[in-house]
PDB file of C-alpha atoms in Angstrom:
ATOM      1  CA  UNK A 199      62.227-267.289 213.903  1.00 84.00           C
ATOM      2  CA  UNK A 200      65.537-269.002 213.205  1.00 88.00           C
ATOM      3  CA  UNK A 201      66.542-271.517 215.758  1.00 92.00           C
ATOM      4  CA  UNK A 202      69.201-274.108 216.572  1.00 97.00           C
ATOM      5  CA  UNK A 203      68.670-276.878 219.010  1.00 97.00           C
ATOM      6  CA  UNK A 204      71.352-279.397 220.196  1.00 98.00           C
ATOM      7  CA  UNK A 205      70.824-282.803 221.831  1.00 97.00           C
ATOM      8  CA  UNK A 206      71.775-284.375 224.134  1.00 97.00           C
ATOM      9  CA  UNK A 207      72.667-281.612 226.565  1.00 97.00           C
ATOM     10  CA  UNK A 208      75.375-283.846 228.136  1.00 98.00           C
ATOM     11  CA  UNK A 209      76.816-287.159 227.077  1.00 98.00           C
ATOM     12  CA  UNK A 210      79.127-289.480 229.009  1.00 98.00           C
ATOM     13  CA  UNK A 211      80.994-292.164 227.036  1.00 98.00           C
ATOM     14  CA  UNK A 212      83.561-294.726 227.794  1.00 98.00           C
ATOM     15  CA  UNK A 213      86.811-294.445 225.821  1.00 98.00           C
ATOM     16  CA  UNK A 214      86.240-296.133 222.429  1.00 97.00           C
ATOM     17  CA  UNK A 215      82.451-295.994 222.675  1.00 98.00           C
ATOM     18  CA  UNK A 216      81.232-294.274 219.379  1.00 98.00           C
ATOM     19  CA  UNK A 217      78.271-291.851 219.390  1.00 98.00           C
ATOM     20  CA  UNK A 218      76.567-289.072 217.620  1.00 98.00           C
ATOM     21  CA  UNK A 219      75.565-285.582 218.574  1.00 98.00           C
ATOM     22  CA  UNK A 220      72.524-283.861 216.927  1.00 98.00           C
ATOM     23  CA  UNK A 221      71.970-280.339 215.806  1.00 98.00           C
ATOM     24  CA  UNK A 222      68.552-279.575 214.383  1.00 98.00           C
ATOM     25  CA  UNK A 223      67.955-276.120 212.839  1.00 96.00           C
ATOM     26  CA  UNK A 224      65.162-274.042 211.439  1.00 94.00           C
ATOM     27  CA  UNK A 225      66.282-271.157 209.365  1.00 90.00           C
ATOM     28  CA  UNK A 226      64.965-268.952 206.549  1.00 86.00           C
ATOM     29  CA  UNK A 227      67.901-269.489 204.304  1.00 87.00           C
ATOM     30  CA  UNK A 228      70.997-271.530 205.276  1.00 89.00           C
ATOM     31  CA  UNK A 229      74.255-269.910 204.461  1.00 87.00           C
ATOM     32  CA  UNK A 230      76.367-272.592 206.317  1.00 91.00           C
ATOM     33  CA  UNK A 231      76.382-274.865 209.302  1.00 95.00           C
ATOM     34  CA  UNK A 232      79.302-274.731 211.676  1.00 95.00           C
ATOM     35  CA  UNK A 233      80.620-277.053 214.318  1.00 97.00           C
ATOM     36  CA  UNK A 234      82.968-275.804 217.077  1.00 97.00           C
ATOM     37  CA  UNK A 235      84.585-277.332 220.184  1.00 98.00           C
ATOM     38  CA  UNK A 236      84.917-275.328 223.280  1.00 97.00           C
ATOM     39  CA  UNK A 237      87.114-276.234 226.190  1.00 97.00           C
ATOM     40  CA  UNK A 238      86.343-274.742 229.584  1.00 94.00           C
ATOM     41  CA  UNK A 239      87.405-271.047 230.042  1.00 91.00           C
ATOM     42  CA  UNK A 240      88.440-270.761 226.297  1.00 93.00           C
ATOM     43  CA  UNK A 241      86.901-269.536 223.067  1.00 95.00           C
ATOM     44  CA  UNK A 242      85.242-271.958 220.654  1.00 96.00           C
ATOM     45  CA  UNK A 243      87.609-273.591 218.225  1.00 95.00           C
ATOM     46  CA  UNK A 244      86.364-274.087 214.614  1.00 93.00           C
ATOM     47  CA  UNK A 245      86.008-277.657 213.382  1.00 95.00           C
ATOM     48  CA  UNK A 246      83.904-277.833 210.266  1.00 93.00           C
ATOM     49  CA  UNK A 247      81.703-275.929 207.824  1.00 94.00           C
ATOM     50  CA  UNK A 248      78.879-277.692 205.859  1.00 95.00           C
ATOM     51  CA  UNK A 249      77.080-275.780 203.159  1.00 92.00           C
ATOM     52  CA  UNK A 250      74.478-278.154 201.532  1.00 92.00           C
ATOM     53  CA  UNK A 251      72.458-281.348 202.330  1.00 94.00           C
ATOM     54  CA  UNK A 252      74.432-284.572 201.778  1.00 96.00           C
ATOM     55  CA  UNK A 253      77.794-282.847 202.528  1.00 96.00           C
ATOM     56  CA  UNK A 254      80.141-284.616 204.890  1.00 97.00           C
ATOM     57  CA  UNK A 255      83.469-283.498 206.587  1.00 96.00           C
ATOM     58  CA  UNK A 256      85.983-285.535 208.583  1.00 97.00           C
ATOM     59  CA  UNK A 257      88.843-284.765 210.915  1.00 94.00           C
ATOM     60  CA  UNK A 258      90.482-287.427 212.988  1.00 95.00           C
ATOM     61  CA  UNK A 259      87.764-289.085 215.045  1.00 97.00           C
ATOM     62  CA  UNK A 260      85.046-286.663 214.085  1.00 98.00           C
ATOM     63  CA  UNK A 261      82.814-286.732 211.063  1.00 98.00           C
ATOM     64  CA  UNK A 262      80.028-284.001 210.458  1.00 98.00           C
ATOM     65  CA  UNK A 263      77.041-284.671 208.249  1.00 98.00           C
ATOM     66  CA  UNK A 264      74.191-282.379 207.093  1.00 97.00           C
ATOM     67  CA  UNK A 265      70.604-282.903 205.941  1.00 94.00           C
ATOM     68  CA  UNK A 266      68.015-280.241 205.253  1.00 91.00           C
ATOM     69  CA  UNK A 267      66.794-280.187 208.805  1.00 94.00           C
ATOM     70  CA  UNK A 268      69.820-281.346 210.967  1.00 97.00           C
ATOM     71  CA  UNK A 269      73.456-282.104 211.389  1.00 98.00           C
ATOM     72  CA  UNK A 270      75.175-284.879 213.033  1.00 98.00           C
ATOM     73  CA  UNK A 271      78.582-284.961 214.655  1.00 98.00           C
ATOM     74  CA  UNK A 272      79.785-288.468 214.796  1.00 98.00           C
ATOM     75  CA  UNK A 273      82.565-289.445 217.155  1.00 98.00           C
ATOM     76  CA  UNK A 274      84.320-292.769 216.554  1.00 98.00           C
ATOM     77  CA  UNK A 275      86.305-294.459 219.213  1.00 98.00           C
ATOM     78  CA  UNK A 276      86.552-291.324 221.361  1.00 97.00           C
ATOM     79  CA  UNK A 277      89.473-290.723 223.635  1.00 98.00           C
ATOM     80  CA  UNK A 278      89.372-288.608 227.030  1.00 98.00           C
ATOM     81  CA  UNK A 279      91.038-285.724 225.203  1.00 97.00           C
ATOM     82  CA  UNK A 280      87.808-285.280 223.123  1.00 98.00           C
ATOM     83  CA  UNK A 281      86.024-284.176 226.191  1.00 98.00           C
ATOM     84  CA  UNK A 282      84.662-280.768 225.579  1.00 98.00           C
ATOM     85  CA  UNK A 283      81.547-278.812 224.742  1.00 98.00           C
ATOM     86  CA  UNK A 284      80.566-279.109 221.045  1.00 98.00           C
ATOM     87  CA  UNK A 285      78.712-276.235 219.695  1.00 98.00           C
ATOM     88  CA  UNK A 286      76.700-276.029 216.425  1.00 97.00           C
ATOM     89  CA  UNK A 287      76.024-272.786 214.747  1.00 96.00           C
ATOM     90  CA  UNK A 288      74.148-271.649 211.621  1.00 94.00           C
ATOM     91  CA  UNK A 289      74.740-268.748 209.253  1.00 91.00           C
ATOM     92  CA  UNK A 290      71.728-267.437 207.494  1.00 88.00           C
ATOM     93  CA  UNK A 291      71.179-265.303 204.296  1.00 85.00           C
ATOM     94  CA  UNK A 292      71.501-261.648 204.577  1.00 84.00           C
ATOM     95  CA  UNK A 293      73.789-261.509 207.536  1.00 85.00           C
ATOM     96  CA  UNK A 294      77.194-262.725 208.787  1.00 84.00           C
ATOM     97  CA  UNK A 295      76.161-263.441 212.342  1.00 89.00           C
ATOM     98  CA  UNK A 296      75.857-266.871 213.586  1.00 92.00           C
ATOM     99  CA  UNK A 297      72.961-268.453 215.649  1.00 95.00           C
ATOM    100  CA  UNK A 298      74.378-270.885 218.148  1.00 97.00           C
ATOM    101  CA  UNK A 299      72.903-273.845 219.894  1.00 97.00           C
ATOM    102  CA  UNK A 300      73.456-274.375 223.639  1.00 97.00           C
ATOM    103  CA  UNK A 301      76.050-277.072 223.019  1.00 98.00           C
ATOM    104  CA  UNK A 302      76.473-280.695 223.980  1.00 98.00           C
ATOM    105  CA  UNK A 303      78.941-281.246 226.955  1.00 98.00           C
ATOM    106  CA  UNK A 304      80.827-284.521 226.169  1.00 98.00           C
ATOM    107  CA  UNK A 305      82.713-286.346 228.826  1.00 98.00           C
ATOM    108  CA  UNK A 306      84.976-289.324 227.719  1.00 98.00           C
ATOM    109  CA  UNK A 307      85.967-291.599 230.472  1.00 97.00           C
ATOM    110  CA  UNK A 308      89.130-293.706 230.436  1.00 96.00           C
TER     111      UNK A 308
ATOM    112  CA  UNK B 269     100.201-264.444 213.638  1.00 54.00           C
ATOM    113  CA  UNK B 270      99.133-265.630 217.050  1.00 72.00           C
ATOM    114  CA  UNK B 271      95.468-265.563 216.309  1.00 92.00           C
ATOM    115  CA  UNK B 272      92.628-263.321 217.822  1.00 96.00           C
ATOM    116  CA  UNK B 273      93.775-261.609 220.992  1.00 97.00           C
ATOM    117  CA  UNK B 274      91.546-260.256 223.689  1.00 98.00           C
ATOM    118  CA  UNK B 275      92.446-258.140 226.710  1.00 97.00           C
ATOM    119  CA  UNK B 276      91.872-258.397 229.645  1.00 97.00           C
ATOM    120  CA  UNK B 277      91.207-262.006 230.230  1.00 97.00           C
ATOM    121  CA  UNK B 278      89.380-261.320 233.360  1.00 97.00           C
ATOM    122  CA  UNK B 279      87.758-258.211 234.811  1.00 98.00           C
ATOM    123  CA  UNK B 280      86.001-257.750 238.059  1.00 98.00           C
ATOM    124  CA  UNK B 281      84.185-254.470 238.527  1.00 98.00           C
ATOM    125  CA  UNK B 282      81.571-252.917 240.800  1.00 98.00           C
ATOM    126  CA  UNK B 283      78.027-252.314 239.634  1.00 98.00           C
ATOM    127  CA  UNK B 284      77.651-248.955 237.987  1.00 98.00           C
ATOM    128  CA  UNK B 285      81.247-248.721 236.811  1.00 98.00           C
ATOM    129  CA  UNK B 286      82.322-248.498 233.184  1.00 98.00           C
ATOM    130  CA  UNK B 287      84.376-251.137 231.505  1.00 98.00           C
ATOM    131  CA  UNK B 288      86.304-251.480 228.131  1.00 98.00           C
ATOM    132  CA  UNK B 289      87.547-254.561 226.274  1.00 98.00           C
ATOM    133  CA  UNK B 290      89.961-254.778 223.578  1.00 98.00           C
ATOM    134  CA  UNK B 291      90.155-257.303 220.643  1.00 98.00           C
ATOM    135  CA  UNK B 292      92.974-257.589 218.037  1.00 97.00           C
ATOM    136  CA  UNK B 293      91.886-259.685 215.194  1.00 96.00           C
ATOM    137  CA  UNK B 294      93.932-261.766 212.767  1.00 93.00           C
ATOM    138  CA  UNK B 295      95.665-259.101 210.708  1.00 90.00           C
ATOM    139  CA  UNK B 296      94.295-260.161 207.292  1.00 87.00           C
ATOM    140  CA  UNK B 297      90.669-260.682 208.500  1.00 90.00           C
ATOM    141  CA  UNK B 298      88.453-257.701 207.576  1.00 91.00           C
ATOM    142  CA  UNK B 299      85.285-258.946 209.577  1.00 93.00           C
ATOM    143  CA  UNK B 300      85.201-258.632 213.421  1.00 95.00           C
ATOM    144  CA  UNK B 301      82.438-259.898 215.706  1.00 96.00           C
ATOM    145  CA  UNK B 302      81.573-259.517 219.369  1.00 97.00           C
ATOM    146  CA  UNK B 303      79.462-262.260 221.121  1.00 97.00           C
ATOM    147  CA  UNK B 304      78.477-262.744 224.727  1.00 97.00           C
ATOM    148  CA  UNK B 305      78.407-266.233 226.475  1.00 97.00           C
ATOM    149  CA  UNK B 306      76.793-267.097 229.791  1.00 96.00           C
ATOM    150  CA  UNK B 307      77.300-270.353 231.570  1.00 93.00           C
ATOM    151  CA  UNK B 308      75.779-273.345 229.905  1.00 91.00           C
ATOM    152  CA  UNK B 309      74.638-271.265 226.907  1.00 95.00           C
ATOM    153  CA  UNK B 310      75.867-270.774 223.356  1.00 96.00           C
ATOM    154  CA  UNK B 311      77.480-267.450 222.301  1.00 97.00           C
ATOM    155  CA  UNK B 312      74.933-264.693 221.562  1.00 96.00           C
ATOM    156  CA  UNK B 313      75.625-262.242 218.650  1.00 95.00           C
ATOM    157  CA  UNK B 314      76.154-258.636 219.788  1.00 96.00           C
ATOM    158  CA  UNK B 315      77.543-256.810 216.854  1.00 96.00           C
ATOM    159  CA  UNK B 316      79.852-257.150 213.854  1.00 94.00           C
ATOM    160  CA  UNK B 317      82.150-254.925 211.706  1.00 95.00           C
ATOM    161  CA  UNK B 318      83.442-255.067 208.161  1.00 92.00           C
ATOM    162  CA  UNK B 319      86.580-252.999 208.169  1.00 92.00           C
ATOM    163  CA  UNK B 320      85.698-249.938 210.177  1.00 93.00           C
ATOM    164  CA  UNK B 321      81.952-250.124 209.435  1.00 93.00           C
ATOM    165  CA  UNK B 322      79.546-251.485 212.057  1.00 93.00           C
ATOM    166  CA  UNK B 323      77.144-253.267 209.812  1.00 92.00           C
ATOM    167  CA  UNK B 324      74.756-255.031 212.450  1.00 92.00           C
ATOM    168  CA  UNK B 325      73.804-254.730 216.011  1.00 93.00           C
ATOM    169  CA  UNK B 326      71.669-257.061 218.118  1.00 92.00           C
ATOM    170  CA  UNK B 327      68.847-255.769 220.138  1.00 87.00           C
ATOM    171  CA  UNK B 328      70.736-257.264 222.997  1.00 77.00           C
ATOM    172  CA  UNK B 329      73.148-254.363 222.650  1.00 82.00           C
ATOM    173  CA  UNK B 330      71.460-251.822 224.833  1.00 85.00           C
ATOM    174  CA  UNK B 331      72.421-248.110 224.808  1.00 91.00           C
ATOM    175  CA  UNK B 332      74.867-248.881 227.582  1.00 95.00           C
ATOM    176  CA  UNK B 333      77.001-250.910 225.143  1.00 96.00           C
ATOM    177  CA  UNK B 334      79.087-249.438 222.368  1.00 95.00           C
ATOM    178  CA  UNK B 335      81.580-250.968 220.063  1.00 96.00           C
ATOM    179  CA  UNK B 336      84.174-249.366 217.754  1.00 96.00           C
ATOM    180  CA  UNK B 337      86.684-250.286 215.287  1.00 96.00           C
ATOM    181  CA  UNK B 338      88.797-247.327 214.354  1.00 90.00           C
ATOM    182  CA  UNK B 339      90.779-247.819 211.201  1.00 86.00           C
ATOM    183  CA  UNK B 340      89.480-251.327 210.734  1.00 84.00           C
ATOM    184  CA  UNK B 341      92.087-252.997 212.946  1.00 90.00           C
ATOM    185  CA  UNK B 342      91.438-253.644 216.665  1.00 96.00           C
ATOM    186  CA  UNK B 343      88.120-253.093 218.181  1.00 97.00           C
ATOM    187  CA  UNK B 344      86.887-252.056 221.632  1.00 98.00           C
ATOM    188  CA  UNK B 345      83.547-252.941 223.490  1.00 98.00           C
ATOM    189  CA  UNK B 346      82.538-250.589 226.236  1.00 97.00           C
ATOM    190  CA  UNK B 347      79.826-251.247 228.781  1.00 97.00           C
ATOM    191  CA  UNK B 348      78.710-248.214 230.705  1.00 97.00           C
ATOM    192  CA  UNK B 349      77.048-248.369 234.099  1.00 97.00           C
ATOM    193  CA  UNK B 350      77.548-252.035 234.462  1.00 97.00           C
ATOM    194  CA  UNK B 351      74.768-254.273 235.943  1.00 96.00           C
ATOM    195  CA  UNK B 352      75.055-257.762 237.536  1.00 96.00           C
ATOM    196  CA  UNK B 353      73.371-259.152 234.474  1.00 95.00           C
ATOM    197  CA  UNK B 354      76.325-258.010 232.286  1.00 96.00           C
ATOM    198  CA  UNK B 355      78.466-260.785 233.956  1.00 97.00           C
ATOM    199  CA  UNK B 356      79.414-263.043 231.096  1.00 97.00           C
ATOM    200  CA  UNK B 357      82.274-264.059 228.887  1.00 98.00           C
ATOM    201  CA  UNK B 358      82.608-261.755 226.023  1.00 98.00           C
ATOM    202  CA  UNK B 359      84.090-263.261 222.952  1.00 98.00           C
ATOM    203  CA  UNK B 360      85.649-261.652 219.927  1.00 98.00           C
ATOM    204  CA  UNK B 361      86.034-263.446 216.527  1.00 96.00           C
ATOM    205  CA  UNK B 362      87.316-262.492 213.044  1.00 94.00           C
ATOM    206  CA  UNK B 363      86.973-263.876 209.586  1.00 90.00           C
ATOM    207  CA  UNK B 364      88.001-263.032 206.052  1.00 84.00           C
ATOM    208  CA  UNK B 365      85.241-261.997 203.438  1.00 75.00           C
ATOM    209  CA  UNK B 366      87.458-263.216 200.606  1.00 64.00           C
ATOM    210  CA  UNK B 367      86.215-266.888 200.645  1.00 57.00           C
ATOM    211  CA  UNK B 368      87.557-269.946 202.302  1.00 54.00           C
ATOM    212  CA  UNK B 369      85.749-271.923 204.834  1.00 57.00           C
ATOM    213  CA  UNK B 370      83.759-269.014 206.130  1.00 63.00           C
ATOM    214  CA  UNK B 371      84.300-270.016 209.842  1.00 79.00           C
ATOM    215  CA  UNK B 372      85.283-267.538 212.427  1.00 89.00           C
ATOM    216  CA  UNK B 373      88.373-267.702 214.539  1.00 93.00           C
ATOM    217  CA  UNK B 374      87.609-266.783 218.136  1.00 96.00           C
ATOM    218  CA  UNK B 375      89.706-265.274 220.833  1.00 96.00           C
ATOM    219  CA  UNK B 376      89.984-266.680 224.344  1.00 96.00           C
ATOM    220  CA  UNK B 377      87.447-264.363 225.623  1.00 97.00           C
ATOM    221  CA  UNK B 378      87.191-261.672 228.431  1.00 98.00           C
ATOM    222  CA  UNK B 379      85.303-262.892 231.502  1.00 97.00           C
ATOM    223  CA  UNK B 380      83.453-260.012 233.212  1.00 98.00           C
ATOM    224  CA  UNK B 381      82.161-260.327 236.671  1.00 98.00           C
ATOM    225  CA  UNK B 382      80.026-257.399 238.136  1.00 98.00           C
ATOM    226  CA  UNK B 383      79.865-257.432 241.856  1.00 97.00           C
TER     227      UNK B 383
END
C-alpha cells in the first residue's frame, strides 16, 4: 500500500538554527513528490515538486532534496515567519490524486 | 485571477441536515480535486474531475457524499444526512493538465462543524 510518513511530528527551533524535515515514502510508481506549507486555518500553499532521485529545489531559506526512499526539506537560518505545518505528498502512477503525510509542525522562536 | 475560491468559509449544521459547498477553481485549470482534512492530519483525497468528468472517487466518499462539476467550471460537494464524524475542513484544489510543475493550488477550505 502506498504510504507517506513525516518526521518529526513537531519541531521547535531558535531563530537562525538550521534543521531538516524528513518525508519517507513507499509507492508503487512515483509520479512526483510535493512539499506544501500550511498556516492555521488556511489551505496548503505549494512549495516544490521533485520528480526524480538526486533532484534539488531551492526557495529562499528552503531547500528540498529527493532520494529513492525519502525527501528532506532543509531550513537554513529560519525566521519566526517560517513557523507553519509542512506537508509532504506523493503522486503515483495511474492517478492524479496525492497521498499526504501528517505533516511536521514547525515553530521558530525569536 | 484570485486563485481557488471556496464558499462558505465556515458552516455549522445540525446532525442529519444536508450541506453543500462550492468551489471555483483557477479559470484555466481543467482538473479539480476535493480533499478532507481533520485536525492534526494531512488532507485525504475524496474525488477529482477532469473538465466535467468525475474520474476517481475515494472509498471515503460514502453514498451520502456527492460531487458535481457541471460544464467543467465550478464544483459542488454535497453531504446528505450529516454525522458528527463529517466535521472537518473540506479543501478544494485545481491544476492544469498541460504540464508545468504539476502542483495543485488549494483554496482556503470550508470548515464544517456538525453539532
